[in-house]
Every structure is written in structure tokens, then in C-alpha cells.
CSV table of C-alpha atoms and ligand atoms in Angstrom, one decimal:
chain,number,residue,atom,x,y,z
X,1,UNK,CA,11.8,-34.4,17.0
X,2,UNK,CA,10.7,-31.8,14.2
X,3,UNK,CA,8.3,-29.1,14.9
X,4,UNK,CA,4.9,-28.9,12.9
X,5,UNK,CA,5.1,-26.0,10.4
X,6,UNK,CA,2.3,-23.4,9.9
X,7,UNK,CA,1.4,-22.9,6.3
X,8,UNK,CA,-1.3,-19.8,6.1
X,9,UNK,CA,-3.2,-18.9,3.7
X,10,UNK,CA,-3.7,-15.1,3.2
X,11,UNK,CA,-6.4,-13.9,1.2
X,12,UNK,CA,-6.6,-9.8,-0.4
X,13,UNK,CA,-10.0,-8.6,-1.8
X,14,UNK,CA,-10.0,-4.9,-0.5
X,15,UNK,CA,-9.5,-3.1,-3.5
X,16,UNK,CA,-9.3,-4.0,-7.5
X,17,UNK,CA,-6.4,-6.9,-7.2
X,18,UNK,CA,-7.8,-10.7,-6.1
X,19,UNK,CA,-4.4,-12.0,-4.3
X,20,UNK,CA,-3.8,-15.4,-2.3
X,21,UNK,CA,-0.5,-16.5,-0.7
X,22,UNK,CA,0.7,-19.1,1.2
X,23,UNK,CA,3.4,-18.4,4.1
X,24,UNK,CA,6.0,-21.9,5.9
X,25,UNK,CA,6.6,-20.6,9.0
X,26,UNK,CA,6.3,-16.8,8.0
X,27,UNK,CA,8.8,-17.7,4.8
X,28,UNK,CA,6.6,-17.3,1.3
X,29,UNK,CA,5.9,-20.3,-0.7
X,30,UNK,CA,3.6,-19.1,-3.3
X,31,UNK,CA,2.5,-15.1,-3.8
X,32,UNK,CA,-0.5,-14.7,-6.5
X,33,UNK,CA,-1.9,-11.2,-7.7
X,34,UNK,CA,-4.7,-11.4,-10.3
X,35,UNK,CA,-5.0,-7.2,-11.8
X,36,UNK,CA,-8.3,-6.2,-12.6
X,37,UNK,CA,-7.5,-4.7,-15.8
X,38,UNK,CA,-11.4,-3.9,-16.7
X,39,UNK,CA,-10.9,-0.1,-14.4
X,40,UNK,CA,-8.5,1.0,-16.3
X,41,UNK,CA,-11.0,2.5,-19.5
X,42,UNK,CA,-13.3,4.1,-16.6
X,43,UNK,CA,-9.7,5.7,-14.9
X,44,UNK,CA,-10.8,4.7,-11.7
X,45,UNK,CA,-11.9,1.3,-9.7
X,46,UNK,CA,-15.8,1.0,-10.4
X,47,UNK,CA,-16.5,-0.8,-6.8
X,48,UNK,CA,-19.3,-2.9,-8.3
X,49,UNK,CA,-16.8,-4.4,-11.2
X,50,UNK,CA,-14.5,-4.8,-9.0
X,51,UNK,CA,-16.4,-6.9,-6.5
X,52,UNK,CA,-17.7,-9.3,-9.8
X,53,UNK,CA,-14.3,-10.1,-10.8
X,54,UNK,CA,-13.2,-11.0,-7.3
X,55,UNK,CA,-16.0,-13.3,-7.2
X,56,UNK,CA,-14.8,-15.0,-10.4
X,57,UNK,CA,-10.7,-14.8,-9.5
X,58,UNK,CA,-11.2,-16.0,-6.1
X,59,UNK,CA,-10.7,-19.8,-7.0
X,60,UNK,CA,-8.9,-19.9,-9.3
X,61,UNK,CA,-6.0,-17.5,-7.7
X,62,UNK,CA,-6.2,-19.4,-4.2
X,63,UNK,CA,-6.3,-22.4,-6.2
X,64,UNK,CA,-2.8,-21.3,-7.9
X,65,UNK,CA,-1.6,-20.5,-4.4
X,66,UNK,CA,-1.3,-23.9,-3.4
X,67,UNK,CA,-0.4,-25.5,-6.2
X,68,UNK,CA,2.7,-22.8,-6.5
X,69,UNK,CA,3.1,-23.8,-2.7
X,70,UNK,CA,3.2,-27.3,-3.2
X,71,UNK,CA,0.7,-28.1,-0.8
X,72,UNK,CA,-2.4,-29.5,-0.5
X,73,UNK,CA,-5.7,-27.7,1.1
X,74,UNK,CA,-5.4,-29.9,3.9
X,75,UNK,CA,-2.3,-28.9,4.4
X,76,UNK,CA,-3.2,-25.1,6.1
X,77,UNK,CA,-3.1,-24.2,9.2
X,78,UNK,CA,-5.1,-21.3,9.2
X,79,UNK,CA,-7.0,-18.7,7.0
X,80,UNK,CA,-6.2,-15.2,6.9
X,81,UNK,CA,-8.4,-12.6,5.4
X,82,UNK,CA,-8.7,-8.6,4.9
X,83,UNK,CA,-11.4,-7.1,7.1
X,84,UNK,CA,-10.6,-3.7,6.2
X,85,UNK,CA,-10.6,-1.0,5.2
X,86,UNK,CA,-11.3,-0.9,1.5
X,87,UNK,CA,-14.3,-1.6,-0.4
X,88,UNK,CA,-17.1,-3.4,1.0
X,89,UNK,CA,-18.3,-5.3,-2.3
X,90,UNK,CA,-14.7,-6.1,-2.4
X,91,UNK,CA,-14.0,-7.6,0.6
X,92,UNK,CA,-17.4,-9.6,1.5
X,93,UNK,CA,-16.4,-11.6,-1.5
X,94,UNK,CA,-12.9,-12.2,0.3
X,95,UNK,CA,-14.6,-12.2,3.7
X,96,UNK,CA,-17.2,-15.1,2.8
X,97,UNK,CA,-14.6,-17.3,0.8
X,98,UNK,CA,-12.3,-17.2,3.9
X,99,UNK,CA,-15.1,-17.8,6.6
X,100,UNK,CA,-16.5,-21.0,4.6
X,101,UNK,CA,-12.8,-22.6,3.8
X,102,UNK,CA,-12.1,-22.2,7.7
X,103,UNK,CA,-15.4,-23.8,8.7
X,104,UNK,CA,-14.8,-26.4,6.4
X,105,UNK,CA,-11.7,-27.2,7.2
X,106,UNK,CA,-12.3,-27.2,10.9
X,107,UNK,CA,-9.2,-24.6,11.2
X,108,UNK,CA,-8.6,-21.1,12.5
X,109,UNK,CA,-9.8,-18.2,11.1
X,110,UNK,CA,-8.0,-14.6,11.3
X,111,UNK,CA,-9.1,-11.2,10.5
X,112,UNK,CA,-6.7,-8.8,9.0
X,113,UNK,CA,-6.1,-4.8,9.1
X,114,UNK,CA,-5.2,-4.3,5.6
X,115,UNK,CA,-3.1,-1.3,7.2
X,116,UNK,CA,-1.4,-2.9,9.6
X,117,UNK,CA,-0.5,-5.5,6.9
X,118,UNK,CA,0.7,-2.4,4.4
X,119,UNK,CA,3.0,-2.4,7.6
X,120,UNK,CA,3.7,-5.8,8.8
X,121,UNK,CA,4.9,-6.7,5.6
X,122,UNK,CA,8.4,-6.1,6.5
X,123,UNK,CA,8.4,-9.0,8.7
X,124,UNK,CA,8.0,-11.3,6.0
X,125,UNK,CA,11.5,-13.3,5.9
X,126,UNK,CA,13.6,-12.3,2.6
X,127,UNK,CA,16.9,-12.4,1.5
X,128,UNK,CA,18.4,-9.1,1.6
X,129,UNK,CA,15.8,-7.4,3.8
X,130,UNK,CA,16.3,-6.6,7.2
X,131,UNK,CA,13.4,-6.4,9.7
X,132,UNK,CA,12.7,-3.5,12.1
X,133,UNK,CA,12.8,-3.3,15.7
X,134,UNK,CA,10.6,-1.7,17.7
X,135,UNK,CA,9.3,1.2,18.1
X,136,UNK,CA,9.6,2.4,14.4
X,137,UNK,CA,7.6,4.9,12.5
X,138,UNK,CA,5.4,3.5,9.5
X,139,UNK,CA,4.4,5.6,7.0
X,140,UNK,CA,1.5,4.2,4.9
X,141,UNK,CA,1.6,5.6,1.2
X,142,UNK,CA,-1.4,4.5,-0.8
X,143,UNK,CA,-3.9,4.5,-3.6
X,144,UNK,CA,-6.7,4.9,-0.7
X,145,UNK,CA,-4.6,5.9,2.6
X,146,UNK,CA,-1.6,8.3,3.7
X,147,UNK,CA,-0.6,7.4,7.4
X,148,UNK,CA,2.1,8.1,9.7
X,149,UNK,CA,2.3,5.6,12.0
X,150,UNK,CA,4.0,4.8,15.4
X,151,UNK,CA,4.6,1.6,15.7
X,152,UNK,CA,5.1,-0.2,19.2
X,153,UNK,CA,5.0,-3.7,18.4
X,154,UNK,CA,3.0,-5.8,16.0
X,155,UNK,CA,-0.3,-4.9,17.2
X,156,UNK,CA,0.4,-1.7,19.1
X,157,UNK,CA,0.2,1.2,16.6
X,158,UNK,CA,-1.0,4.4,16.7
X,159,UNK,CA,-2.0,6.9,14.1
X,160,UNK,CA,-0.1,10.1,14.8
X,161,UNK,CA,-0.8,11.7,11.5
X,162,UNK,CA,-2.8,11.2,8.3
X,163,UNK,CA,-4.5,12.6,4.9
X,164,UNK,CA,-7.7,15.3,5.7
X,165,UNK,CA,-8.7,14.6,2.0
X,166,UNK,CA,-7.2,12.9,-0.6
X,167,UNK,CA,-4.5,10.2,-0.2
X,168,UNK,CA,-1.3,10.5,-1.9
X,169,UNK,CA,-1.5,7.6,-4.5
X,170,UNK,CA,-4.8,9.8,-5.3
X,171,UNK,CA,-2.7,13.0,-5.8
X,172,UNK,CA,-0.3,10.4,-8.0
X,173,UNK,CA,-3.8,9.4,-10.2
X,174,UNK,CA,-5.6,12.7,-10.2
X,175,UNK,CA,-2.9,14.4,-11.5
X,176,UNK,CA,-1.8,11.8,-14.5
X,177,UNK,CA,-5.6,12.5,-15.5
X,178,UNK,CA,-5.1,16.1,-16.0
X,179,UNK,CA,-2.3,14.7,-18.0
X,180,UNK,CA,-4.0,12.7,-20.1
X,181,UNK,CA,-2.0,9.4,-18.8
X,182,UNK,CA,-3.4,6.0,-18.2
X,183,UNK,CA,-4.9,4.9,-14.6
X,184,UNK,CA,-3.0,4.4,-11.7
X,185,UNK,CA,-0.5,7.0,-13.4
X,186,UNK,CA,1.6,6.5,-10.2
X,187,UNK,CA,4.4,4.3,-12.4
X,188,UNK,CA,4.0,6.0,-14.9
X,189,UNK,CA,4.7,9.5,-13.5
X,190,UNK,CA,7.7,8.2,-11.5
X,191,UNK,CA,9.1,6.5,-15.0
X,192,UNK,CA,8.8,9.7,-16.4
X,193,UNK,CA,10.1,12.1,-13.7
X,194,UNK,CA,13.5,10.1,-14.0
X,195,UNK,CA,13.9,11.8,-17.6
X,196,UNK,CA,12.8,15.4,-16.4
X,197,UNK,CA,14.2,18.4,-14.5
X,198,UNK,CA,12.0,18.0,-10.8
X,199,UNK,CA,12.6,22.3,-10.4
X,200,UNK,CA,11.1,23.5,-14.2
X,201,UNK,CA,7.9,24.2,-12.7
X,202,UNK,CA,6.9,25.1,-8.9
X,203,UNK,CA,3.8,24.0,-7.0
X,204,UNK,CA,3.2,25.4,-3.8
X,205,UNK,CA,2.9,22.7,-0.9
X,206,UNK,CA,-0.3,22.7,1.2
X,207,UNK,CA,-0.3,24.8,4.9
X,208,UNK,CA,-1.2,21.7,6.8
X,209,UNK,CA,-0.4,21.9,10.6
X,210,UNK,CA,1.3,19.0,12.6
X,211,UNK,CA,2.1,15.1,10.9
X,212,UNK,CA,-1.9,15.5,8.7
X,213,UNK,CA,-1.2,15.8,5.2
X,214,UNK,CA,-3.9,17.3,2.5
X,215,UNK,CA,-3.9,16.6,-1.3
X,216,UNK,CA,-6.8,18.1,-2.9
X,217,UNK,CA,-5.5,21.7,-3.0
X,218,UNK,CA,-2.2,20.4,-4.9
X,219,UNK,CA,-4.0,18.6,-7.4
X,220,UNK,CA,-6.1,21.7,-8.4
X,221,UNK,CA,-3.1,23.8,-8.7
X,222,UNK,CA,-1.6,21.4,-11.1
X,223,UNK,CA,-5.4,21.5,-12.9
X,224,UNK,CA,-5.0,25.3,-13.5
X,225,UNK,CA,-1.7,25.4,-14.0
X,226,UNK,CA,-2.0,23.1,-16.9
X,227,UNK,CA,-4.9,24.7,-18.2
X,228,UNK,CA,-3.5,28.1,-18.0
X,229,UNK,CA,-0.6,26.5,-20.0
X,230,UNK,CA,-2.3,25.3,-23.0
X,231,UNK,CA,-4.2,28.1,-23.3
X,232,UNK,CA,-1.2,30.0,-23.5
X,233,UNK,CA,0.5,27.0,-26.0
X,234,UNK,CA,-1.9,23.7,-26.9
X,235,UNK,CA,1.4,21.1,-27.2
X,236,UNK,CA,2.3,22.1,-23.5
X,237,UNK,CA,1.6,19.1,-22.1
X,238,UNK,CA,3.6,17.1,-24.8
X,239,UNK,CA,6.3,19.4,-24.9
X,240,UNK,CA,6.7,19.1,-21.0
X,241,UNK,CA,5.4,15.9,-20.1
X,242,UNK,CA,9.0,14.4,-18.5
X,243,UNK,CA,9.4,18.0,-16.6
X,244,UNK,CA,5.5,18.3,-15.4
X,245,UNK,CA,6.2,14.7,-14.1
X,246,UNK,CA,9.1,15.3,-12.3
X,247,UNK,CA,8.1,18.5,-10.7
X,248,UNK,CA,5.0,16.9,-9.5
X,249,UNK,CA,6.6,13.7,-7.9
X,250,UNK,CA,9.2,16.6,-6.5
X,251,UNK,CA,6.7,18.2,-4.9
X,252,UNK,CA,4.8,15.2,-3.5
X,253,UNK,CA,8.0,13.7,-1.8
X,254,UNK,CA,9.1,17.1,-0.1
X,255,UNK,CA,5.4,16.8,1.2
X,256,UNK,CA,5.8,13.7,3.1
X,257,UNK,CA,9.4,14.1,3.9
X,258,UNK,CA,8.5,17.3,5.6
X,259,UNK,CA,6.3,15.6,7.5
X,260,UNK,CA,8.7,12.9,8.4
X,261,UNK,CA,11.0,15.2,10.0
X,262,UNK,CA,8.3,16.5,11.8
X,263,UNK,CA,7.3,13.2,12.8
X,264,UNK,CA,11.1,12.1,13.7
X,265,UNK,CA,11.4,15.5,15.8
X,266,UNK,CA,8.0,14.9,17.6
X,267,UNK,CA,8.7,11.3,18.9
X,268,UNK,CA,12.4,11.0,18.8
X,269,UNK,CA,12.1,7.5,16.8
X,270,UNK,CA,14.7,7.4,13.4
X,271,UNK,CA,13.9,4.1,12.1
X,272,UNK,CA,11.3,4.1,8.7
X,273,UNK,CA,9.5,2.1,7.7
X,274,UNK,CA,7.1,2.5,4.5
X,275,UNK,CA,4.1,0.5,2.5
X,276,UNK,CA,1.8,0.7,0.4
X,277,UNK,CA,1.6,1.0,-3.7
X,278,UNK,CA,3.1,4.5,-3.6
X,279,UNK,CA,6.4,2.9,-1.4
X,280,UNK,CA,7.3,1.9,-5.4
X,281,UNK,CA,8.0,4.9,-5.9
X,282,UNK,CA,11.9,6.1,-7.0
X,283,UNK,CA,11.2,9.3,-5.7
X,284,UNK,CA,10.8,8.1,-2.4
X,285,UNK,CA,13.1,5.7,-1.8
X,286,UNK,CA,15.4,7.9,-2.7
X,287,UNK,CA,14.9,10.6,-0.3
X,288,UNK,CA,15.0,8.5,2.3
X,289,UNK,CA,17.9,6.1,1.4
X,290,UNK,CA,19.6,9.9,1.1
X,291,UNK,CA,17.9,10.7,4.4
X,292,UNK,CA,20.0,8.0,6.3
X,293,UNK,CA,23.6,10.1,6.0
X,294,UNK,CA,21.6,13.1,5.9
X,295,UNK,CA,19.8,12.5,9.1
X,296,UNK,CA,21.2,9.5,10.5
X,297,UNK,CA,17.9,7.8,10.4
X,298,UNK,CA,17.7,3.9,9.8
X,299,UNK,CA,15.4,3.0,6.9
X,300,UNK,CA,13.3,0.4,5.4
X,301,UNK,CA,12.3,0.2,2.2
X,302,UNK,CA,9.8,-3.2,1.5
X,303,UNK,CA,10.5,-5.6,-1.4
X,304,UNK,CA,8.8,-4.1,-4.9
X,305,UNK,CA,6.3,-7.2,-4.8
X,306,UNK,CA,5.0,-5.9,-1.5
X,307,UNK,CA,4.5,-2.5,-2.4
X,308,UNK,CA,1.0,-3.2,-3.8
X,309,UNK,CA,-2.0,-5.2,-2.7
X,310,UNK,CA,-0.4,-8.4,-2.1
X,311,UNK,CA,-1.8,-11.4,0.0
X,312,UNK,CA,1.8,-12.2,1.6
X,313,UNK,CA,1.4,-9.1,3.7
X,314,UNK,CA,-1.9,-10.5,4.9
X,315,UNK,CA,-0.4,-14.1,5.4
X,316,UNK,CA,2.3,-12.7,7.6
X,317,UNK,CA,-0.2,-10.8,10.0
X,318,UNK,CA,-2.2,-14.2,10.0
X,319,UNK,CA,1.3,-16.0,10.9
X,320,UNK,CA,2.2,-13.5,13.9
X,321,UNK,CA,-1.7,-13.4,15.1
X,322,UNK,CA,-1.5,-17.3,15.0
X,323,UNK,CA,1.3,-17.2,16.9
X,324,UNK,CA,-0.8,-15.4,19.7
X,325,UNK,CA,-3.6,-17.4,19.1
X,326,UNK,CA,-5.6,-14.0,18.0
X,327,UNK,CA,-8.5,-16.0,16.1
X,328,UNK,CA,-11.7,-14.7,14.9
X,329,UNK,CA,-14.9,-15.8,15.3
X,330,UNK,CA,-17.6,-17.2,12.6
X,331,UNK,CA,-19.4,-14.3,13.4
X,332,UNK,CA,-16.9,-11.5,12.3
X,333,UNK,CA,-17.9,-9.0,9.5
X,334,UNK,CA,-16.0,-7.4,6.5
X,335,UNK,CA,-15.5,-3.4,7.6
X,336,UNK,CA,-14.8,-1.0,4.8
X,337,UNK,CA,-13.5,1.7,7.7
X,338,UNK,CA,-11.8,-0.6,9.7
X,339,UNK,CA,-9.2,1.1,11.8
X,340,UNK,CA,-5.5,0.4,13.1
V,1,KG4,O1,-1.4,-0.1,-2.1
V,1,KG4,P1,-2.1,0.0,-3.4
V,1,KG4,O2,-1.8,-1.1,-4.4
V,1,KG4,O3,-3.6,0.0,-3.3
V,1,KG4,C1,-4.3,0.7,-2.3
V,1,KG4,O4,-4.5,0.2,-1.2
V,1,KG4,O5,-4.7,1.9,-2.6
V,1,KG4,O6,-1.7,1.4,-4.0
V,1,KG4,C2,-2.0,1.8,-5.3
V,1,KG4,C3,-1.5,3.2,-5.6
V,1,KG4,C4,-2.0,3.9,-6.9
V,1,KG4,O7,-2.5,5.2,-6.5
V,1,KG4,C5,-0.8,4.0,-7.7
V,1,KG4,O8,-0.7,5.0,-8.6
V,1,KG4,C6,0.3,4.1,-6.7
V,1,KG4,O9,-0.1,3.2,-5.7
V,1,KG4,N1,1.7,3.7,-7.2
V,1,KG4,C7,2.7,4.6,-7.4
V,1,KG4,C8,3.8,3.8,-7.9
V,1,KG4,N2,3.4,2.5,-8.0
V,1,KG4,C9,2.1,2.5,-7.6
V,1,KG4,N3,2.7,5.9,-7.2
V,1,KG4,C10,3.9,6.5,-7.5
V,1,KG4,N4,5.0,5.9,-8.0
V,1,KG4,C11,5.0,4.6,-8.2
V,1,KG4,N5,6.1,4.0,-8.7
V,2,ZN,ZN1,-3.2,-1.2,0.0
């Protein structure tokens, strides 16, 4: 006798990527991102583009989702959606396309924290990657969130720690805009801190107390530092791109490994776990791959093509969530401050 496998669909519409994926048995079949590639002349997501081109990529990307899968529509078991947080044009579009494929498919429907996901996407089966065991802590590093995280089991978390102000990705942004680099400058400040010296120039970290982190101050440091600079010499930024890059990133990583310790030495949990876009970075995955003889702690670094927005990591929640039978009703409503 064979057992009936569960194919989910996830669906991602918080933010500026339209993403559908299809998850046997919590195993990916098919794992499709469409970019919006219209923000990047405004240097920023323009929240009413965004939710346009969500509304036209919707089809065609879930569409491309099966047919990567190999299965038909009929085929799903359930439909899992973001919720929340993000944008609220955004994720209606995501929100109504889920509700009316469940109801006409007569299957369940499940909401999804788009955080928690960030985090449950290490529970997505891969070659090569091993899964955490509970209780780990999660630290959420993204374009719109910085978290720390205990997490007690899938759907037991609790926020011990997060940004007053700006979230780190933001810092990442902000700060290749003072540069005069491309938006999200996040890759492209980590490509070129790999070719500079992280120690030519020193930024001071923000005074924040316990596991909260603040970002705003740092970025107008680096804003008066530059412009202090070319006053002083107008090919500055040129001359010192790769070294202004690497001292930035430098700085940003102490800042959350700092409070990483902190957060190891407050709750006496060593395993890490990280998500989100800025999880990409070298920076990062360095320190803490270093951090593991250093420290001893046991680390987890996700899968490059979880990093950012991805639908997998809302598939997967849907799969465990299924499992409990944790179903939503018609009735439920997109949240742009949804909580963990
Ligand atoms: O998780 P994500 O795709 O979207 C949000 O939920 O915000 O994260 C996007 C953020 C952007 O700020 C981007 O600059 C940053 O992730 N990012 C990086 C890298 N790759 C993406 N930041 C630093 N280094 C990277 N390699
Ligand atoms: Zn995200």
C-alpha cells in the first residue's frame, strides 16, 4: 500500500518578487521567482507598481509552477499563501489568487507568516543541508525585518530582539545610495567588499541595549562621512569604492554578531539559524561558519535560492501546517503587520 503524497502550492506576493512553488512531501518540485525589475530606476519598491505587476505575474508564474512540477492543478493538495507582513497591495493580490484557487478546487487553504517562513525554510529537504533541532535561535536578516528569534518548535517562536528603526538589508540599500550603486546594493556591496581592506575606514556601531538593533544612525554616519570626503577630494568615492564597501559590510556584521553573542549568552542556545535576503551575504556566513570553532556554536546557513523571497519557504510552512491540519478559513485577511 503506497501513501498519498501532498503536493502544495506556495504562493509569495509580500514584497516586489511574484514567486510560486510546488513542494512532494516537503521535497521541491518546481521553485519560480518573477523580479520586478521596474523599482530599480525609482531605487526603492514603489508599493503601487509593485502590486500591478503581481497582478499580471500571478498566472503566469503559478502556471510555470506546475508545469516545472509536472503536475496538474488537480493534482494539489492544498494552497499556501503569505499573510504577512509586507505590503498590503502586494499581498491582497497573492491573498485573493490563493482564496479563489482553494475554493475552487474544494481544497485546504493555509495562511503563512512570511517570517516564520524566512525561518522555516531550513526544513525544506536538500542535499547537503542539514535541518535544525529544537530550540535554535533564528536570526531574520532582511530588506524589511531584522529579528532575533527563539525558536521552540515550528510554530513556537518568540521575538527576543529586533530593529527600533531601519532593518539591516535597509542599512545594505541606504548606504549603496549614498554610493551612487544600483538598488538593492546588498550584492553588490558584498561583491565589492571581497576586493577591499574591511579596517580602511571606521564607523562607529550604534549604543543599542540588550538583542534590539538600530540602523538609522549608521547610515548617516556613512552620509557625512562621504560627504565630508569629497569635499575634501571629489573622486573619493571611486578611488575608495572596494574599501568603503568592505568597511561598511565590516561594520554591519560585528553589529549582529554582537548581538548574537549576546543572544547565545542570554538563552544558553548555540545552534543558528539565519534567513532572509541579507543571509546571502559572504560577510555573514562567514563569521558565523568562523564562529562554530570560535565559539563552538552549531550553524545553519540556508541554500542561496532561499535567501530571498521565495515561495518554497512558504510551501514548506503550508506542508508542516497541513500536517497539523492548521487551515484557514474563507474569511481570512492579508495583514501587512502580521506578527510571529
Ligand atoms: O528577504 P528579501 O528578499 O526581501 C525582504 O523581505 O526584504 O531581502 C532583500 C534584501 C535587500 O535589502 C538586499 O539588498 C539584501 O536583502 N541582500 C543582501 C545580499 N543579497 C540580498 N545584502 C547583503 N549582501 C548580500 N549578498
Ligand atoms: Zn523576506
Amino acid at each position: 500500500m503506497s501513501l498519498k503524497n501532498t503536493y502544495i502550492l506556495g504562493i509569495e506576493s509580500s514584497c516586489d518578487d511574484t514567486a510560486a512553488a510546488i513542494l512532494r512531501n516537503g521535497a521541491i518540485l518546481s521553485n519560480v521567482v518573477a523580479n520586478q525589475s521596474i523599482h530599480e530606476s525609482y531605487g526603492g519598491v514603489v508599493p503601487e507598481l509593485a502590486s500591478r505587476a503581481h497582478q499580471q505575474n500571478i498566472v503566469p508564474v503559478v502556471d510555470q509552477a506546475l508545469q516545472k512540477a509536472g503536475i496538474s492543478i488537480n493534482d494539489l493538495s492544498a494552497v499556501a499563501f503569505t499573510q504577512g507582513p509586507g505590503l498590503m497591495g502586494s499581498l491582497l493580490v497573492g491573498t485573493s489568487f490563493a482564496k479563489s484557487l482553494a475554493y475552487g478546487l474544494n481544497i485546504p487553504l493555509i495562511g503563512v507568516n512570511h517570517m516564520q517562513a524566512h525561518i522555516l525554510a531550513h526544513f525544506i529537504e536538500k542535499d547537503g543541508y542539514n535541518k535544525p533541532s529544537f530550540p535554535f535561535i533564528a536570526m531574520t536578516i532582511s530588506g524589511g525585518h531584522t529579528q532575533i528569534v527563539l525558536v521552540e518548535d515550528y510554530f513556537k517562536m518568540i521575538v527576543i530582539g529586533e530593529t527600533i528603526d531601519d532593518a539591516v538589508g535597509e542599512a545594505f540599500d541606504k548606504s549603496g545610495k549614498i554610493l551612487g550603486l544600483g538598488y538593492p546594493a546588498g550584492p553588490e556591496i558584498d561583491k565589492r567588499a571581497k576586493l577591499g581592506n574591511p579596517i580602511a575606514f571606521k564607523f562607529t556601531k550604534p549604543k543599542v541595549k540588550g538583542l534590539n538593533f538600530s540602523f538609522s544612525g549608521l547610515k548617516t554616519a556613512i552620509l557625512y562621512f562621504i560627504q565630508k570626503k569629497v569635499i575634501e577630494n571629489p573622486r573619493f568615492i571611486e578611488e575608495n569604492i572596494n574599501d568603503i564597501c568592505a568597511s561598511i559590510q565590516y561594520t554591519i556584521i560585528n553589529i549582529l554578531m554582537d548581538k548574537l553573542k549576546l543572544a547565545v549568552l542570554e538563552t544558553g542556545v548555540s545552534q543558528i539559524v539565519i534567513g532572509g535576503g541579507v543571509s546571502a551575504n559572504s560577510g555573514i556566513r562567514n563569521a558565523l561558519k568562523e564562529a562554530e570553532s570560535k565559539y563552538g556554536w552549531s550553524t545553519y546557513l540556508p541554500a542561496f535560492e532561499f535567501t530571498t523571497d521565495n515561495a518554497a519557504m512558504i510551501a514548506i510552512v503550508g506542508y508542516l501546517k497541513f500536517n497539523k491540519k492548521q487551515f484557514a478559513k474563507q474569511s481570512i485577511m492579508a495583514s501587512s503587520r502580521l506578527k510571529i
